[in-house]
XYZ file of C-alpha atoms in Angstrom:
367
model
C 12.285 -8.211 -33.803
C 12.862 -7.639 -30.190
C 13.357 -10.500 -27.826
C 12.804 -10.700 -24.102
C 13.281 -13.480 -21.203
C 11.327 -14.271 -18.558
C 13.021 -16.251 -16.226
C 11.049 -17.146 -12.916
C 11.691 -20.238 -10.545
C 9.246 -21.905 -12.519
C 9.265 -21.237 -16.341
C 11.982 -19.585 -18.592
C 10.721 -18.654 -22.326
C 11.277 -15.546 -24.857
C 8.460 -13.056 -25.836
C 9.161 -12.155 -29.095
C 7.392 -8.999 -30.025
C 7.272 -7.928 -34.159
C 6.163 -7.922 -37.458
C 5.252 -10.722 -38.886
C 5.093 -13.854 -36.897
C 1.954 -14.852 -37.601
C 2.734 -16.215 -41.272
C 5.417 -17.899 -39.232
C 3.731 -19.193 -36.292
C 4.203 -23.226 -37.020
C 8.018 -23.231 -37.864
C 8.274 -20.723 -34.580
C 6.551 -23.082 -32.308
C 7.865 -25.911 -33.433
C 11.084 -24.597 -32.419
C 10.155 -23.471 -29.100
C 8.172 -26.603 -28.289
C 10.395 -29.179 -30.154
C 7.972 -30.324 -32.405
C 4.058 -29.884 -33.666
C 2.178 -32.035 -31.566
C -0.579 -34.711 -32.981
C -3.128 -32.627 -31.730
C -3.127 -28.257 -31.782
C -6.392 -26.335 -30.362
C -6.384 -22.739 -31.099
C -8.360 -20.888 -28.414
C -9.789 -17.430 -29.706
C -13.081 -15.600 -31.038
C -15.120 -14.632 -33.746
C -13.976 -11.469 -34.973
C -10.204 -12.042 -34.758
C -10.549 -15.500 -36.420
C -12.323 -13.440 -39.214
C -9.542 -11.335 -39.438
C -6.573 -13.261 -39.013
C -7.649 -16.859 -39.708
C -6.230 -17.703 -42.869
C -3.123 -16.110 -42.214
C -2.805 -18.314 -39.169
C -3.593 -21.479 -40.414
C -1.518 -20.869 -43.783
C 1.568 -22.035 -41.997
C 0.319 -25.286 -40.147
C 0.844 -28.484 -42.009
C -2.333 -29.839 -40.746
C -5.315 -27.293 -39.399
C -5.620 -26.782 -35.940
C -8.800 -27.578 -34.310
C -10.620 -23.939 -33.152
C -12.170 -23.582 -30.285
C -14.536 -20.195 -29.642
C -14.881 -18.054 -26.849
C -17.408 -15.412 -27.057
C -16.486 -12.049 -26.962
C -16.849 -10.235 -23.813
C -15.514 -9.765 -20.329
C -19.248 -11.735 -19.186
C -18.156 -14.575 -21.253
C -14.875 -14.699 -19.086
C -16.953 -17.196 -17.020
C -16.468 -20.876 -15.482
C -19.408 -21.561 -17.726
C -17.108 -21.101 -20.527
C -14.660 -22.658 -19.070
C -16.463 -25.931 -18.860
C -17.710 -25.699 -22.102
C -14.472 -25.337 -24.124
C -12.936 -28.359 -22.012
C -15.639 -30.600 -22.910
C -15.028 -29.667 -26.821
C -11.071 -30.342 -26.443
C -12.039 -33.740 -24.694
C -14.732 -34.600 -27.146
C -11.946 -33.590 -30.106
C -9.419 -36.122 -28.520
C -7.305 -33.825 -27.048
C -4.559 -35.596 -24.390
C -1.630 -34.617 -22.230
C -0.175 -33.832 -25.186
C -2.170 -31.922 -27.051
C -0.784 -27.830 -27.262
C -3.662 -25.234 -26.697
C -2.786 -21.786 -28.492
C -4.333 -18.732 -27.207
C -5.135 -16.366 -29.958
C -6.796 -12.933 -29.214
C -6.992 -10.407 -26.593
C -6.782 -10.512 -22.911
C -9.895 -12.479 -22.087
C -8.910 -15.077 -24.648
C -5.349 -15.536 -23.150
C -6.203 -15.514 -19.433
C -9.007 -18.637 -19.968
C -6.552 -20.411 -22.557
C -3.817 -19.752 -19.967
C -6.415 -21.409 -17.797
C -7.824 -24.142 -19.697
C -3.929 -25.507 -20.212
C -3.263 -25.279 -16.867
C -6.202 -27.503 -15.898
C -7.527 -29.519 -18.836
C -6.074 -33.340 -18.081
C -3.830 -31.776 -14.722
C -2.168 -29.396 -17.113
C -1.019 -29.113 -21.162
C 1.621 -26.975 -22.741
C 0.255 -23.658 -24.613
C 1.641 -20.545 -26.457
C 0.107 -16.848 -26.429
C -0.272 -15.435 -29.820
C -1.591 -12.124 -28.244
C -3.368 -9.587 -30.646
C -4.380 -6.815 -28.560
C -2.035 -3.839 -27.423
C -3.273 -4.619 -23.422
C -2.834 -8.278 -23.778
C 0.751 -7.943 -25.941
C 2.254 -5.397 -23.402
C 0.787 -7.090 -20.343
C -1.377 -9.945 -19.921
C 0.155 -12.099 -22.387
C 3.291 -11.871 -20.111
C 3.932 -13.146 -16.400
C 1.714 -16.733 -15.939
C -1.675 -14.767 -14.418
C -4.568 -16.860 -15.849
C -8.229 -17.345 -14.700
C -11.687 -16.381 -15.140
C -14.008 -13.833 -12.811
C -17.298 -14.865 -10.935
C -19.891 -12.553 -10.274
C -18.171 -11.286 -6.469
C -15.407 -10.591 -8.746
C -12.574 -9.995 -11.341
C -10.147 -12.670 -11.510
C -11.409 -14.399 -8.387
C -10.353 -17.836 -9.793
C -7.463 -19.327 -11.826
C -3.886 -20.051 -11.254
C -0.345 -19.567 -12.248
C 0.325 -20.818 -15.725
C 2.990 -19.712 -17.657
C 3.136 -20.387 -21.525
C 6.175 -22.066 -23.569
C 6.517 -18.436 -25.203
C 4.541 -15.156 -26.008
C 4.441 -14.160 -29.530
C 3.073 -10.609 -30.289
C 2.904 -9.596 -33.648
C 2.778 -5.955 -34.115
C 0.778 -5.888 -38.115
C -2.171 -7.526 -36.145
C -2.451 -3.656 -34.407
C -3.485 -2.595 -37.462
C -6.861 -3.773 -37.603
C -7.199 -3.187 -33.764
C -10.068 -0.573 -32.791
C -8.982 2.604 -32.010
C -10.473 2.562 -28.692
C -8.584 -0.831 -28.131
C -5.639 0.794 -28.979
C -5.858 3.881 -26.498
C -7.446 1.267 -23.914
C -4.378 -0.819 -24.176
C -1.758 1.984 -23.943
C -3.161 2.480 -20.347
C -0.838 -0.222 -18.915
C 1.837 1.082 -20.969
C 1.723 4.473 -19.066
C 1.341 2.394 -15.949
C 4.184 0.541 -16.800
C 6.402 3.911 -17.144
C 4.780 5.588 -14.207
C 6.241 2.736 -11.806
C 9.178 1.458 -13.270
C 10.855 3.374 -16.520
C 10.862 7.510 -16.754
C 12.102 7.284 -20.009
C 9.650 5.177 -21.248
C 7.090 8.222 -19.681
C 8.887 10.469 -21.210
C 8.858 8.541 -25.064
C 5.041 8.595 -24.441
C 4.694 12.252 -23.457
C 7.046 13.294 -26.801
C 5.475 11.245 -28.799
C 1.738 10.409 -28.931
C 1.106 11.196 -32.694
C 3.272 8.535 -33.571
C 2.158 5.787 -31.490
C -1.561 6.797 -31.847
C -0.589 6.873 -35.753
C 0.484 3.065 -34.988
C 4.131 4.241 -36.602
C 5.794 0.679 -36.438
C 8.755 2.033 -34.724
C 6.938 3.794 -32.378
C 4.976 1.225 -31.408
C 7.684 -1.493 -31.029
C 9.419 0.421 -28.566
C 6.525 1.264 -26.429
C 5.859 -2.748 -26.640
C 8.965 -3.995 -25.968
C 9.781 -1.152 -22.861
C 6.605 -2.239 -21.107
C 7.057 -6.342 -21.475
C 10.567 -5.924 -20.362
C 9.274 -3.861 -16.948
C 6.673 -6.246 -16.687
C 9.023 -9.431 -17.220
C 12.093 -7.893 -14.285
C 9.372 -7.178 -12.283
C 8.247 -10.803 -12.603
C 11.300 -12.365 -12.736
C 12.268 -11.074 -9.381
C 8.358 -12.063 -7.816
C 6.303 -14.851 -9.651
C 3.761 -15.321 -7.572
C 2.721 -11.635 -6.572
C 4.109 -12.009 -3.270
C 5.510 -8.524 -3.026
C 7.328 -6.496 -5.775
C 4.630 -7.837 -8.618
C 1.739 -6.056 -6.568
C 3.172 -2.750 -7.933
C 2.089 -4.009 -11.607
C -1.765 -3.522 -9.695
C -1.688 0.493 -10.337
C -5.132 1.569 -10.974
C -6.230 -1.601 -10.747
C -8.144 -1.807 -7.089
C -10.284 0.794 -8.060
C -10.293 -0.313 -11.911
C -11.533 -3.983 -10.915
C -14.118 -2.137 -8.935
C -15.313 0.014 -11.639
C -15.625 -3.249 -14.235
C -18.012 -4.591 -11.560
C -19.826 -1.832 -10.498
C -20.596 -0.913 -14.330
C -21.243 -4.891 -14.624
C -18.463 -5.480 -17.259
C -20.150 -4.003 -19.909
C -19.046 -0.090 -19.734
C -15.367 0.209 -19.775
C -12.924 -1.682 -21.602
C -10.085 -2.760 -19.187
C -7.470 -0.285 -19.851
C -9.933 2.212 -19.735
C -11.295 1.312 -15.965
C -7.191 1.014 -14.627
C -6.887 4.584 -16.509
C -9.986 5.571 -14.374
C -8.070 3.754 -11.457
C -4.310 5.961 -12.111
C -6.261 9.134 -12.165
C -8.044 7.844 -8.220
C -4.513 6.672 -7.280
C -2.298 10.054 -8.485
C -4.874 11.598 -6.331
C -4.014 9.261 -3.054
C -0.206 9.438 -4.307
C -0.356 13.466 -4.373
C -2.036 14.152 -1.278
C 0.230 11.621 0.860
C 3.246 13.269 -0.789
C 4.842 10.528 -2.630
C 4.332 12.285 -5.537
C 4.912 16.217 -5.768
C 1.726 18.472 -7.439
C 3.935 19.137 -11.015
C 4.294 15.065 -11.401
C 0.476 15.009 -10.113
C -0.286 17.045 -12.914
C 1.902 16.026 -15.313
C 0.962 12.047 -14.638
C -2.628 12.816 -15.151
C -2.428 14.897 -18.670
C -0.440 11.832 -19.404
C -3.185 9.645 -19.042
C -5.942 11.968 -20.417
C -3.643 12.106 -23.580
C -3.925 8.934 -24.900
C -7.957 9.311 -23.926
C -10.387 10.098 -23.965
C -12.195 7.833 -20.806
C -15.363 7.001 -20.921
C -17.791 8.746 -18.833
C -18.808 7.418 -15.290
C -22.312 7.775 -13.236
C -21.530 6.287 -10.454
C -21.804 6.421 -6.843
C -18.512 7.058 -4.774
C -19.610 4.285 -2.111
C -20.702 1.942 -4.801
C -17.119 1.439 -6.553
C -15.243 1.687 -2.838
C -17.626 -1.023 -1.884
C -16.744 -3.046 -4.749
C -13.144 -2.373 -4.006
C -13.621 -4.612 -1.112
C -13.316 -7.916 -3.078
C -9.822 -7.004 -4.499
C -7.780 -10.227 -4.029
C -4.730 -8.037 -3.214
C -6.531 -7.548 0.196
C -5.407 -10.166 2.707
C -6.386 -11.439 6.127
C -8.633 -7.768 6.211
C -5.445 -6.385 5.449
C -6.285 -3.868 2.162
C -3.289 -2.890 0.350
C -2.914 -0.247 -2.375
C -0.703 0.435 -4.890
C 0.785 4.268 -5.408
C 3.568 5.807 -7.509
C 6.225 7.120 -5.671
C 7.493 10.126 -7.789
C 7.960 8.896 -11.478
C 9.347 5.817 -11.833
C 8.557 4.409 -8.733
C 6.252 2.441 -6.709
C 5.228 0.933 -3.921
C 2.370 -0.927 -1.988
C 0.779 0.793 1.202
C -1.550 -1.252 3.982
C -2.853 1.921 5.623
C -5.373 3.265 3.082
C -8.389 4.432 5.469
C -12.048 4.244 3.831
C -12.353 8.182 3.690
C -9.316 8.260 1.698
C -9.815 6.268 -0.869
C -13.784 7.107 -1.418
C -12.356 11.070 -1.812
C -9.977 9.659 -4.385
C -13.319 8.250 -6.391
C -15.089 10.712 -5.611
C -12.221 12.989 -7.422
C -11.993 10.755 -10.030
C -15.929 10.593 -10.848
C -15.348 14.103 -11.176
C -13.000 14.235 -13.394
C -15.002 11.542 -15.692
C -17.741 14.458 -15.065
C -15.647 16.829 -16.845
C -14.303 15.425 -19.417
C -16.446 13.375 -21.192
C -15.739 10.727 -23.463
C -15.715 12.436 -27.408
């Protein structure tokens, strides 16, 4: 069992990533919460409830009452939103009631933002079971839902009491999911940890293979980049931006495609390949880590394939909510390990980095 601490101006709690918390979760939380309040919601959907229901309620005293979010990035709506606050109201829940998010990424950033908002704010816990959401989302207080300008456009700052990622739920996890979700771990080492590049470059069978080891030290290297990163800038003011490679042009991709194409980690993988292209011709990164970073990616593939427009995606990279006062700002690795955020990005360069990228998707086709 590793344990890590975030520890922001705001919020200080552990992320405990192993095996085996889920047959545990009620004695965990009550420890981290003080007690089991008089009313639990458990935010999550369908398929993972199938799954992993019984096993999660086996350790409550008294059944929590489950709330349902559809899956599907199109479901990550204010409509949904609405509805699941009118259930917890109609259910009784008060100030201090505890909302546990249960799922994937979606599920934890609209349970992150249901707390934050349902009666001016209740306590919750992430119970991620994705790879993407245990590594990343899970972690750092982003919450919020997208409208249709946008991914993300609206929600707030919300951390949970803890994170709780239990590595046997990866078992039943898609493989797609999986290679989806190891996308921000290679992000993760590309901007922050060369070792952690390096454990993913020597040792893909393994991790692909979902060896336990393997897996619990890709999991715990990426939350603790993500949580330093995060402890040093909460609210994205500077530093945190560099936890947005491949993003701007990954966003744009989820909209362009109209959510229902790419999985996330797929689209930022799209977005690393556009911004290794940026990163190599500026000269922050040298052609043999160009080359290297991008077999790196295409390794834990493969991508999906893209028919797209080069103007269409750079258009929709307009609306990134990194951009501010017309200011657009980009995120690039410098060498391997590195990063940094640039406000000089001119329109021609970045539509010849999609257009490189679409070629690349071109090429090498999803199997």
């Amino acid at each position: 069992m590793q344990t890590i601490r975030v520890e922001t101006p705001s919020a200080k709690y552990d992320v405990l990533a192993g095996s085996g918390l889920i047959q545990t979760l009620a004695p965990r939380i009550e420890r981290i919460a003080g007690r089991l309040p008089r009313r639990v919601f458990v935010i999550t959907s369908g398929p993972i409830w199938a799954l992993w229901g019984e096993a999660f309620q086996a350790s409550f005293p008294d059944s929590p009452i489950v709330l349902f979010l559809e899956p599907g990035e199109k479901y990550k709506s204010l409509a949904s939103v609405e509805k699941l606050l009118r259930e917890m109201a109609r259910a009784g829940g008060d100030r201090g009631s505890l909302l546990i998010a249960f799922g994937g990424g979606i599920v934890g950033d609209v349970g992150g933002f249901l707390a934050g908002i349902y009666m001016r704010g209740i306590a919750y816990i992430q119970v991620p079971t994705t790879f993407l959401a245990q590594v990343d989302s899970s972690v750092g207080g982003k919450t919020g839902v997208n409208l249709p300008e946008g991914k993300n456009l609206v929600g707030c700052f919300n951390h949970p009491l803890g994170v709780l990622a239990d590595i046997a739920v990866l078992g039943t996890l898609p493989k797609r999911e999986l290679r989806a979700g190891l996308m921000e771990s290679i992000k993760a080492g590309i901007i922050r940890d060369r070792a952690l590049v390096r454990f993913l470059e020597e040792n893909a069978d393994a991790i692909l293979a979902r060896d336990p080891n393997a897996l619990e030290k890709v999991i715990s290297a990426s939350i603790r980049i993500k949580a330093g990163v995060v402890n040093r800038d909460e609210r994205e003011n500077g530093l945190r931006m560099i936890l947005n490679l491949g993003h701007t042009v990954g966003h744009a991709l989820e909209q362009a495609t109209g959510y229902k194409l790419l999985l996330h980690g797929e689209a930022v993988g799209w977005g690393m390949i556009a911004a290794l292209s940026i990163a190599r011709k500026r000269g922050a990164i040298t052609a043999g880590q160009f080359e290297r970073l991008e077999n790196l990616v295409h390794m834990y593939g493969p991508l999906p394939p893209l028919q797209l427009k080069a103007k269409k995606v750079v258009a929709a990279a307009g609306s990134d909510k990194k951009n501010v006062g017309g200011v657009k700002r980009f995120v690039l690795p410098i060498g391997i390990g590195d990063a940094g955020v640039i406000e000089d990005l001119t329109p021609p360069e970045l539509e010849a980095a999609v257009s490189y990228m679409l070629a690349q998707a071109a090429e090498r086709p999803a199997k």
